Amino acid sequence: MSLALFLQAAPSGGEFAAALAVVTRKPVAVEDLRGLTCRARGRAKAESLCTWQWKQNGHWRRYSITAVMDNHNWLLVDAPAPRE
Protein backbone atom coordinates (compact mmCIF):
# COMPACT_ATOMS: atom_id res chain seq x y z
CA MET A 1 0.00 0.00 0.00
CA SER A 2 1.37 3.41 -0.87
CA LEU A 3 1.96 5.98 1.85
CA ALA A 4 -0.69 8.27 0.31
CA LEU A 5 -3.35 5.57 0.58
CA PHE A 6 -2.20 4.65 4.07
CA LEU A 7 -2.70 8.23 5.23
CA GLN A 8 -6.05 8.69 3.48
CA ALA A 9 -8.70 8.65 6.22
CA ALA A 10 -11.76 8.68 3.98
CA PRO A 11 -12.88 7.72 0.50
CA SER A 12 -13.49 10.39 -2.13
CA GLY A 13 -17.05 10.89 -3.37
CA GLY A 14 -16.37 8.75 -6.44
CA GLU A 15 -14.70 6.00 -4.42
CA PHE A 16 -17.60 6.01 -1.98
CA ALA A 17 -20.24 5.87 -4.74
CA ALA A 18 -18.41 2.93 -6.34
CA ALA A 19 -18.18 1.06 -3.03
CA LEU A 20 -21.85 1.78 -2.29
CA ALA A 21 -22.81 0.39 -5.71
CA VAL A 22 -20.98 -2.85 -4.88
CA VAL A 23 -22.79 -3.22 -1.53
CA THR A 24 -26.26 -2.35 -2.86
CA ARG A 25 -25.77 -4.05 -6.25
CA LYS A 26 -27.35 -0.97 -7.86
CA PRO A 27 -25.83 1.94 -9.80
CA VAL A 28 -25.02 4.90 -7.54
CA ALA A 29 -24.38 8.35 -9.03
CA VAL A 30 -22.12 10.77 -7.17
CA GLU A 31 -24.78 13.43 -7.78
CA ASP A 32 -27.20 11.44 -5.61
CA LEU A 33 -24.89 11.71 -2.58
CA ARG A 34 -24.24 14.78 -0.46
CA GLY A 35 -22.77 15.69 2.90
CA LEU A 36 -20.32 12.77 2.95
CA THR A 37 -18.21 12.90 6.10
CA CYS A 38 -15.95 10.14 7.32
CA ARG A 39 -14.17 10.00 10.68
CA ALA A 40 -11.14 7.78 10.96
CA ARG A 41 -11.21 5.03 13.54
CA GLY A 42 -7.96 3.87 15.09
CA ARG A 43 -4.40 4.91 14.46
CA ALA A 44 -4.00 3.24 11.06
CA LYS A 45 -6.72 5.44 9.50
CA ALA A 46 -7.72 2.49 7.31
CA GLU A 47 -11.23 2.36 8.82
CA SER A 48 -13.73 5.21 8.90
CA LEU A 49 -17.30 5.74 10.05
CA CYS A 50 -19.06 7.56 7.21
CA THR A 51 -22.35 9.46 7.22
CA TRP A 52 -24.06 10.96 4.19
CA GLN A 53 -27.36 11.83 2.58
CA TRP A 54 -28.58 9.77 -0.36
CA LYS A 55 -31.27 10.92 -2.77
CA GLN A 56 -33.75 8.11 -3.34
CA ASN A 57 -37.15 8.52 -5.02
CA GLY A 58 -36.69 12.29 -4.95
CA HIS A 59 -36.06 12.47 -1.18
CA TRP A 60 -32.80 12.95 0.73
CA ARG A 61 -32.27 10.38 3.48
CA ARG A 62 -29.45 10.13 6.01
CA TYR A 63 -27.29 7.00 6.29
CA SER A 64 -24.16 5.72 8.01
CA ILE A 65 -21.75 2.87 7.31
CA THR A 66 -18.23 1.74 8.13
CA ALA A 67 -15.68 2.00 5.31
CA VAL A 68 -12.37 0.12 5.37
CA MET A 69 -9.31 0.37 3.14
CA ASP A 70 -8.43 -2.96 1.52
CA ASN A 71 -5.27 -2.74 -0.56
CA HIS A 72 -6.13 0.12 -2.95
CA ASN A 73 -9.92 0.08 -2.61
CA TRP A 74 -12.43 1.27 -0.06
CA LEU A 75 -14.95 -1.38 0.97
CA LEU A 76 -18.17 -0.80 2.87
CA VAL A 77 -18.98 -3.10 5.77
CA ASP A 78 -22.56 -4.41 5.91
CA ALA A 79 -25.47 -2.53 4.38
CA PRO A 80 -26.12 1.22 4.69
CA ALA A 81 -27.96 1.99 7.93
CA PRO A 82 -30.69 4.66 7.83
CA ARG A 83 -30.35 7.44 10.39
CA GLU A 84 -33.07 9.59 11.86
XYZ file of N, CA and C in Angstrom:
252
model
N 0.854 -1.170 0.000
C 0.000 0.000 0.000
C 0.897 1.229 0.000
N 0.556 2.204 -0.823
C 1.367 3.410 -0.870
C 1.129 4.245 0.380
N 2.077 5.116 0.680
C 1.961 5.982 1.852
C 0.746 6.891 1.722
N 0.464 7.389 0.509
C -0.687 8.274 0.306
C -1.983 7.561 0.654
N -2.141 6.313 0.245
C -3.353 5.567 0.577
C -3.411 5.255 2.061
N -2.251 4.969 2.643
C -2.199 4.652 4.069
C -2.677 5.835 4.904
N -2.343 7.045 4.464
C -2.698 8.234 5.228
C -4.105 8.745 4.923
N -4.722 8.242 3.860
C -6.047 8.694 3.479
C -7.070 8.165 4.473
N -7.769 9.053 5.169
C -8.695 8.651 6.222
C -10.110 8.427 5.712
N -10.395 8.806 4.481
C -11.759 8.683 3.984
C -11.760 8.532 2.467
N -12.774 7.842 1.945
C -12.878 7.715 0.495
C -13.332 9.035 -0.135
N -12.970 9.245 -1.384
C -13.492 10.391 -2.131
C -14.951 10.110 -2.477
N -15.653 11.101 -2.991
C -17.045 10.894 -3.375
C -17.202 9.797 -4.410
N -16.317 9.777 -5.404
C -16.368 8.751 -6.444
C -16.054 7.370 -5.904
N -15.051 7.282 -5.033
C -14.705 5.997 -4.423
C -15.858 5.483 -3.566
N -16.494 6.396 -2.841
C -17.598 6.010 -1.976
C -18.795 5.540 -2.803
N -19.129 6.270 -3.873
C -20.243 5.868 -4.736
C -19.986 4.491 -5.339
N -18.751 4.227 -5.771
C -18.409 2.925 -6.340
C -18.545 1.815 -5.303
N -18.076 2.057 -4.093
C -18.180 1.058 -3.029
C -19.639 0.835 -2.640
N -20.432 1.898 -2.618
C -21.853 1.782 -2.289
C -22.587 0.977 -3.364
N -22.213 1.159 -4.619
C -22.814 0.389 -5.713
C -22.526 -1.102 -5.559
N -21.333 -1.438 -5.086
C -20.983 -2.845 -4.876
C -21.859 -3.442 -3.771
N -22.019 -2.720 -2.668
C -22.790 -3.222 -1.530
C -24.282 -3.347 -1.871
N -24.820 -2.360 -2.570
C -26.259 -2.350 -2.860
C -26.604 -3.102 -4.146
N -25.584 -3.395 -4.946
C -25.772 -4.047 -6.252
C -26.698 -3.237 -7.153
N -26.586 -1.907 -7.037
C -27.354 -0.965 -7.861
C -26.418 0.162 -8.266
N -26.652 0.787 -9.425
C -25.832 1.937 -9.797
C -26.038 3.086 -8.803
N -24.951 3.759 -8.454
C -25.017 4.901 -7.542
C -24.281 6.061 -8.196
N -24.985 7.151 -8.431
C -24.384 8.349 -9.027
C -23.859 9.266 -7.921
N -22.703 9.838 -8.142
C -22.118 10.768 -7.171
C -23.089 11.920 -6.904
N -23.834 12.320 -7.921
C -24.779 13.434 -7.783
C -25.922 13.115 -6.816
N -26.135 11.834 -6.534
C -27.197 11.437 -5.608
C -26.712 11.330 -4.163
N -25.467 11.734 -3.930
C -24.887 11.711 -2.585
C -24.503 13.125 -2.198
N -24.700 13.469 -0.944
C -24.240 14.779 -0.461
C -23.911 14.675 1.020
N -23.111 15.617 1.481
C -22.772 15.688 2.900
C -21.942 14.521 3.403
N -21.135 13.913 2.533
C -20.321 12.772 2.952
C -19.239 13.236 3.924
N -19.260 12.659 5.113
C -18.207 12.902 6.096
C -17.780 11.555 6.661
N -16.487 11.388 6.788
C -15.946 10.144 7.324
C -14.951 10.483 8.422
N -15.094 9.805 9.557
C -14.173 9.996 10.679
C -13.347 8.731 10.835
N -12.044 8.918 10.832
C -11.139 7.775 10.961
C -11.303 7.124 12.323
N -11.185 5.808 12.307
C -11.206 5.026 13.543
C -9.841 4.380 13.690
N -9.250 4.515 14.843
C -7.965 3.866 15.090
C -6.797 4.645 14.528
N -5.617 4.206 14.867
C -4.396 4.907 14.462
C -4.044 4.680 13.004
N -4.401 3.559 12.431
C -4.003 3.239 11.057
C -4.770 4.057 10.026
N -5.892 4.647 10.398
C -6.721 5.442 9.498
C -7.194 4.637 8.291
N -7.253 3.332 8.406
C -7.721 2.490 7.313
C -9.197 2.135 7.484
N -9.810 2.601 8.571
C -11.230 2.357 8.818
C -11.876 3.672 9.214
N -13.024 3.963 8.614
C -13.731 5.207 8.897
C -15.214 4.958 9.069
N -15.852 5.743 9.937
C -17.302 5.744 10.055
C -17.796 6.889 9.171
N -18.601 6.557 8.174
C -19.063 7.559 7.213
C -20.555 7.810 7.371
N -20.945 9.069 7.248
C -22.349 9.460 7.215
C -22.561 10.283 5.957
N -23.758 10.214 5.404
C -24.056 10.962 4.188
C -25.558 11.004 3.979
N -25.968 11.802 3.008
C -27.355 11.832 2.575
C -27.405 11.251 1.167
N -28.451 10.472 0.911
C -28.584 9.770 -0.355
C -29.965 10.076 -0.920
N -30.002 10.581 -2.132
C -31.274 10.916 -2.766
C -31.869 9.654 -3.375
N -33.034 9.282 -2.861
C -33.752 8.112 -3.341
C -35.221 8.473 -3.519
N -35.751 8.192 -4.706
C -37.146 8.519 -5.020
C -37.453 9.996 -4.776
N -36.495 10.856 -5.077
C -36.690 12.293 -4.951
C -36.539 12.858 -3.555
N -36.198 12.021 -2.568
C -36.057 12.475 -1.183
C -34.641 12.202 -0.680
N -34.117 13.137 0.108
C -32.804 12.949 0.726
C -32.973 12.228 2.053
N -32.229 11.142 2.233
C -32.266 10.378 3.477
C -30.856 10.249 4.032
N -30.756 10.226 5.345
C -29.446 10.129 6.011
C -29.091 8.667 6.270
N -27.791 8.357 6.088
C -27.289 6.997 6.295
C -25.934 7.036 6.982
N -25.526 5.883 7.492
C -24.162 5.721 8.014
C -23.693 4.311 7.673
N -22.365 4.167 7.623
C -21.754 2.873 7.305
C -20.270 2.946 7.668
N -19.671 1.803 7.890
C -18.229 1.739 8.128
C -17.530 1.438 6.814
N -16.498 2.206 6.502
C -15.684 2.000 5.307
C -14.287 1.571 5.744
N -13.722 0.592 5.060
C -12.369 0.123 5.371
C -11.521 0.116 4.104
N -10.245 0.412 4.261
C -9.310 0.371 3.139
C -8.787 -1.053 3.015
N -8.924 -1.627 1.818
C -8.426 -2.965 1.524
C -7.538 -2.849 0.294
N -6.248 -2.977 0.500
C -5.272 -2.742 -0.563
C -5.459 -1.342 -1.115
N -5.977 -1.210 -2.338
C -6.133 0.116 -2.950
C -7.591 0.513 -3.106
N -8.490 -0.182 -2.457
C -9.920 0.084 -2.609
C -10.591 0.263 -1.258
N -11.590 1.140 -1.237
C -12.430 1.272 -0.058
C -13.568 0.285 -0.164
N -13.851 -0.434 0.896
C -14.953 -1.380 0.969
C -15.901 -0.931 2.068
N -17.178 -1.150 1.855
C -18.166 -0.798 2.866
C -18.576 -2.061 3.603
N -18.669 -1.962 4.915
C -18.981 -3.095 5.766
C -20.491 -3.112 6.011
N -21.119 -4.241 5.736
C -22.562 -4.413 5.914
C -23.340 -3.546 4.927
N -24.603 -3.336 5.220
C -25.475 -2.526 4.379
C -25.595 -1.125 4.975
N -25.938 -0.130 4.150
C -26.124 1.222 4.694
C -27.220 1.238 5.747
N -26.982 1.904 6.844
C -27.958 1.992 7.929
C -28.644 3.362 7.906
N -29.977 3.368 7.784
C -30.693 4.656 7.827
C -30.512 5.326 9.178
N -30.470 6.642 9.149
C -30.352 7.437 10.386
C -31.532 8.377 10.463
N -31.951 8.654 11.643
C -33.072 9.594 11.857
C -32.531 10.970 12.098
